[in-house]
Amino acid sequence: MSGSIAFVGDGLTAGGRWEEWFHGYTVHNLGVSGNTTDDVMARLPEIAELRPDAVVLQVGTNDVGWRRSDEYIVRNIETILVLLRRGLPSVRLIIQSVVPREREYAPTIRSINRHLWQFAPTQKVVYLDLWPTLAQPDGELDPAYSEDRLHLTDAGYDAWIAVLKPAVEDIFERPPVTSAIPVQQV
């Protein structure tokens, strides 16, 4: 496989060893610790400038930690996806579910992820659900993958990559999107 991939997100993305895990691709790690959906939105021109073949987005957990509403977070992530699609019409896009963290946040994160799962197809975006891999039945991040219920250990990254790698390989087996789906302006 070959092509360029921009991994975009917060500290979970920043901590990834993407070049090691995705050798054969040109990799851009655009993860920034502490980033929220607002921060990622502000960095969209930087992402567009790279003109990657694929964007793998993982963001939202810091918004949850700041106790922003699920509606706010969903609106921002949807806006990010629409703007990426508009600015890079043929880019391959993967939106990953907001990663589980402490149990108290599970209802909000589940709501966000349900909305993203429903929205993704409208922009020809692949939705990758990380919950079956990383969450316990009560919605808390599995302690086997984290020491603080927020950041991932090596075992957590291994579990994440085990589901992400096939998704990335799959999107590169398909032709790129050829046109954006227009979104009505209200």
mmCIF file of C-alpha atoms in Angstrom:
data_model
loop_
_atom_site.group_PDB
_atom_site.id
_atom_site.type_symbol
_atom_site.label_atom_id
_atom_site.label_comp_id
_atom_site.label_asym_id
_atom_site.label_seq_id
_atom_site.Cartn_x
_atom_site.Cartn_y
_atom_site.Cartn_z
ATOM 1 C CA MET A 1 0.000 0.000 0.000
ATOM 2 C CA SER A 2 0.997 3.595 -0.482
ATOM 3 C CA GLY A 3 -0.504 7.026 -0.104
ATOM 4 C CA SER A 4 -0.484 9.763 2.490
ATOM 5 C CA ILE A 5 -2.467 9.693 5.710
ATOM 6 C CA ALA A 6 -3.072 12.555 8.124
ATOM 7 C CA PHE A 7 -3.870 11.303 11.614
ATOM 8 C CA VAL A 8 -5.779 14.191 13.190
ATOM 9 C CA GLY A 9 -6.898 14.528 16.769
ATOM 10 C CA ASP A 10 -5.961 15.038 20.380
ATOM 11 C CA GLY A 11 -3.352 13.516 22.687
ATOM 12 C CA LEU A 12 -4.418 9.952 21.909
ATOM 13 C CA THR A 13 -3.511 10.629 18.279
ATOM 14 C CA ALA A 14 -0.378 12.583 19.232
ATOM 15 C CA GLY A 15 0.865 9.564 21.214
ATOM 16 C CA GLY A 16 0.527 7.179 18.291
ATOM 17 C CA ARG A 17 3.499 5.655 16.521
ATOM 18 C CA TRP A 18 1.768 6.019 13.159
ATOM 19 C CA GLU A 19 4.881 5.809 10.992
ATOM 20 C CA GLU A 20 5.797 2.513 12.633
ATOM 21 C CA TRP A 21 2.282 1.081 12.396
ATOM 22 C CA PHE A 22 1.561 2.349 8.887
ATOM 23 C CA HIS A 23 4.918 1.941 7.154
ATOM 24 C CA GLY A 24 4.471 2.067 3.414
ATOM 25 C CA TYR A 25 2.348 5.209 3.756
ATOM 26 C CA THR A 26 3.464 8.804 4.080
ATOM 27 C CA VAL A 27 2.260 9.636 7.571
ATOM 28 C CA HIS A 28 1.457 13.002 9.142
ATOM 29 C CA ASN A 29 0.789 12.928 12.889
ATOM 30 C CA LEU A 30 -1.448 15.950 13.457
ATOM 31 C CA GLY A 31 -2.458 14.960 16.952
ATOM 32 C CA VAL A 32 -2.076 17.658 19.604
ATOM 33 C CA SER A 33 -2.426 16.917 23.311
ATOM 34 C CA GLY A 34 -5.387 18.699 24.828
ATOM 35 C CA ASN A 35 -7.046 19.471 21.492
ATOM 36 C CA THR A 36 -10.810 19.830 21.438
ATOM 37 C CA THR A 37 -13.107 19.829 18.425
ATOM 38 C CA ASP A 38 -12.753 23.650 18.324
ATOM 39 C CA ASP A 39 -8.958 23.305 18.113
ATOM 40 C CA VAL A 40 -9.153 20.760 15.306
ATOM 41 C CA MET A 41 -11.583 22.992 13.422
ATOM 42 C CA ALA A 42 -9.082 25.864 13.687
ATOM 43 C CA ARG A 43 -6.376 23.596 12.213
ATOM 44 C CA LEU A 44 -8.364 22.544 9.121
ATOM 45 C CA PRO A 45 -6.374 24.834 6.771
ATOM 46 C CA GLU A 46 -3.155 23.114 7.917
ATOM 47 C CA ILE A 47 -4.702 19.725 7.135
ATOM 48 C CA ALA A 48 -5.998 20.847 3.736
ATOM 49 C CA GLU A 49 -2.582 22.244 2.822
ATOM 50 C CA LEU A 50 -1.057 18.770 3.148
ATOM 51 C CA ARG A 51 -3.549 17.375 0.618
ATOM 52 C CA PRO A 52 -3.453 13.875 2.153
ATOM 53 C CA ASP A 53 -5.023 10.891 0.432
ATOM 54 C CA ALA A 54 -6.731 9.988 3.709
ATOM 55 C CA VAL A 55 -7.648 11.690 6.977
ATOM 56 C CA VAL A 56 -8.145 9.587 10.099
ATOM 57 C CA LEU A 57 -9.929 11.710 12.695
ATOM 58 C CA GLN A 58 -10.145 10.978 16.411
ATOM 59 C CA VAL A 59 -11.357 13.839 18.616
ATOM 60 C CA GLY A 60 -13.947 14.649 21.249
ATOM 61 C CA THR A 61 -12.736 13.190 24.529
ATOM 62 C CA ASN A 62 -11.316 16.512 25.725
ATOM 63 C CA ASP A 63 -14.632 18.227 24.925
ATOM 64 C CA VAL A 64 -16.339 15.581 27.051
ATOM 65 C CA GLY A 65 -13.877 16.266 29.862
ATOM 66 C CA TRP A 66 -14.749 19.982 29.622
ATOM 67 C CA ARG A 67 -18.383 18.869 30.003
ATOM 68 C CA ARG A 68 -19.490 20.240 26.668
ATOM 69 C CA SER A 69 -22.849 18.885 25.579
ATOM 70 C CA ASP A 70 -23.134 15.968 23.203
ATOM 71 C CA GLU A 71 -24.982 18.294 20.785
ATOM 72 C CA TYR A 72 -22.073 20.762 20.797
ATOM 73 C CA ILE A 73 -19.476 18.053 20.208
ATOM 74 C CA VAL A 74 -21.497 16.352 17.473
ATOM 75 C CA ARG A 75 -22.117 19.668 15.694
ATOM 76 C CA ASN A 76 -18.395 20.455 15.725
ATOM 77 C CA ILE A 77 -17.328 17.026 14.471
ATOM 78 C CA GLU A 78 -19.991 17.106 11.753
ATOM 79 C CA THR A 79 -18.737 20.559 10.721
ATOM 80 C CA ILE A 80 -15.158 19.270 10.605
ATOM 81 C CA LEU A 81 -16.233 16.389 8.347
ATOM 82 C CA VAL A 82 -18.263 18.665 6.045
ATOM 83 C CA LEU A 83 -15.394 21.157 5.749
ATOM 84 C CA LEU A 84 -12.862 18.395 5.093
ATOM 85 C CA ARG A 85 -15.115 16.922 2.426
ATOM 86 C CA ARG A 86 -15.644 20.351 0.864
ATOM 87 C CA GLY A 87 -11.958 21.320 0.973
ATOM 88 C CA LEU A 88 -10.608 17.904 -0.022
ATOM 89 C CA PRO A 89 -13.424 16.403 -2.106
ATOM 90 C CA SER A 90 -11.617 13.172 -3.009
ATOM 91 C CA VAL A 91 -10.018 12.486 0.384
ATOM 92 C CA ARG A 92 -10.719 9.184 2.081
ATOM 93 C CA LEU A 93 -12.129 9.928 5.539
ATOM 94 C CA ILE A 94 -12.391 7.821 8.672
ATOM 95 C CA ILE A 95 -14.105 9.182 11.769
ATOM 96 C CA GLN A 96 -13.441 7.118 14.855
ATOM 97 C CA SER A 97 -15.840 6.940 17.742
ATOM 98 C CA VAL A 98 -15.034 9.032 20.779
ATOM 99 C CA VAL A 99 -12.929 6.713 22.911
ATOM 100 C CA PRO A 100 -14.398 5.548 26.222
ATOM 101 C CA ARG A 101 -13.047 7.045 29.428
ATOM 102 C CA GLU A 102 -14.440 7.173 32.973
ATOM 103 C CA ARG A 103 -17.828 5.499 33.463
ATOM 104 C CA GLU A 104 -19.577 8.787 34.327
ATOM 105 C CA TYR A 105 -19.049 10.028 30.757
ATOM 106 C CA ALA A 106 -20.400 6.911 29.036
ATOM 107 C CA PRO A 107 -23.958 8.200 28.348
ATOM 108 C CA THR A 108 -22.659 11.383 26.709
ATOM 109 C CA ILE A 109 -20.046 9.542 24.657
ATOM 110 C CA ARG A 110 -22.573 6.908 23.549
ATOM 111 C CA SER A 111 -24.893 9.695 22.356
ATOM 112 C CA ILE A 112 -22.073 11.390 20.415
ATOM 113 C CA ASN A 113 -21.028 8.120 18.800
ATOM 114 C CA ARG A 114 -24.586 7.209 17.816
ATOM 115 C CA HIS A 115 -24.955 10.560 16.043
ATOM 116 C CA LEU A 116 -21.587 10.250 14.289
ATOM 117 C CA TRP A 117 -22.445 6.733 13.118
ATOM 118 C CA GLN A 118 -25.658 8.099 11.572
ATOM 119 C CA PHE A 119 -24.029 11.196 10.047
ATOM 120 C CA ALA A 120 -20.873 9.676 8.557
ATOM 121 C CA PRO A 121 -22.500 8.129 5.459
ATOM 122 C CA THR A 122 -23.968 11.498 4.431
ATOM 123 C CA GLN A 123 -20.429 12.732 3.773
ATOM 124 C CA LYS A 124 -19.027 9.433 2.445
ATOM 125 C CA VAL A 125 -17.050 8.977 5.656
ATOM 126 C CA VAL A 126 -16.178 5.600 7.179
ATOM 127 C CA TYR A 127 -17.242 5.367 10.831
ATOM 128 C CA LEU A 128 -14.983 3.175 12.958
ATOM 129 C CA ASP A 129 -16.492 2.117 16.286
ATOM 130 C CA LEU A 130 -13.726 1.610 18.851
ATOM 131 C CA TRP A 131 -16.104 0.781 21.725
ATOM 132 C CA PRO A 132 -16.331 -2.987 21.177
ATOM 133 C CA THR A 133 -12.537 -3.075 21.436
ATOM 134 C CA LEU A 134 -11.792 -0.535 24.178
ATOM 135 C CA ALA A 135 -14.863 -0.286 26.449
ATOM 136 C CA GLN A 136 -16.090 -2.454 29.266
ATOM 137 C CA PRO A 137 -19.829 -3.286 29.282
ATOM 138 C CA ASP A 138 -20.527 -0.294 31.575
ATOM 139 C CA GLY A 139 -18.874 2.081 29.103
ATOM 140 C CA GLU A 140 -15.657 2.671 31.006
ATOM 141 C CA LEU A 141 -12.315 2.430 29.242
ATOM 142 C CA ASP A 142 -11.002 -1.073 29.886
ATOM 143 C CA PRO A 143 -8.325 -0.868 32.616
ATOM 144 C CA ALA A 144 -6.261 -3.362 30.623
ATOM 145 C CA TYR A 145 -5.704 -0.519 28.141
ATOM 146 C CA SER A 146 -5.246 2.494 30.409
ATOM 147 C CA GLU A 147 -3.741 3.400 33.753
ATOM 148 C CA ASP A 148 -5.812 6.585 34.210
ATOM 149 C CA ARG A 149 -9.063 5.810 32.309
ATOM 150 C CA LEU A 150 -8.121 8.395 29.678
ATOM 151 C CA HIS A 151 -4.722 7.790 28.074
ATOM 152 C CA LEU A 152 -3.836 4.522 26.378
ATOM 153 C CA THR A 153 -1.060 2.147 27.344
ATOM 154 C CA ASP A 154 0.886 0.203 24.718
ATOM 155 C CA ALA A 155 -1.730 -2.561 25.055
ATOM 156 C CA GLY A 156 -4.463 0.025 24.404
ATOM 157 C CA TYR A 157 -2.730 1.263 21.265
ATOM 158 C CA ASP A 158 -2.233 -2.351 20.124
ATOM 159 C CA ALA A 159 -5.975 -2.992 20.516
ATOM 160 C CA TRP A 160 -6.814 0.239 18.666
ATOM 161 C CA ILE A 161 -4.429 -0.470 15.785
ATOM 162 C CA ALA A 162 -5.812 -4.003 15.429
ATOM 163 C CA VAL A 163 -9.159 -2.506 14.320
ATOM 164 C CA LEU A 164 -7.863 0.670 12.661
ATOM 165 C CA LYS A 165 -5.319 -0.953 10.366
ATOM 166 C CA PRO A 166 -7.872 -3.075 8.434
ATOM 167 C CA ALA A 167 -10.133 -0.014 8.091
ATOM 168 C CA VAL A 168 -7.290 2.056 6.622
ATOM 169 C CA GLU A 169 -6.275 -0.759 4.279
ATOM 170 C CA ASP A 170 -9.904 -1.080 3.178
ATOM 171 C CA ILE A 171 -10.326 2.597 2.284
ATOM 172 C CA PHE A 172 -7.159 2.485 0.187
ATOM 173 C CA GLU A 173 -8.517 -0.498 -1.761
ATOM 174 C CA ARG A 174 -11.463 1.635 -2.884
ATOM 175 C CA PRO A 175 -11.273 4.500 -5.346
ATOM 176 C CA PRO A 176 -11.256 7.954 -3.784
ATOM 177 C CA VAL A 177 -14.521 9.848 -3.488
ATOM 178 C CA THR A 178 -15.044 11.812 -6.691
ATOM 179 C CA SER A 179 -17.364 14.551 -5.489
ATOM 180 C CA ALA A 180 -18.666 16.019 -2.302
ATOM 181 C CA ILE A 181 -22.251 15.594 -1.277
ATOM 182 C CA PRO A 182 -23.720 19.073 -0.985
ATOM 183 C CA VAL A 183 -24.996 20.037 2.432
ATOM 184 C CA GLN A 184 -27.889 22.470 2.516
ATOM 185 C CA GLN A 185 -27.134 25.765 4.181
ATOM 186 C CA VAL A 186 -29.871 26.875 6.534
#
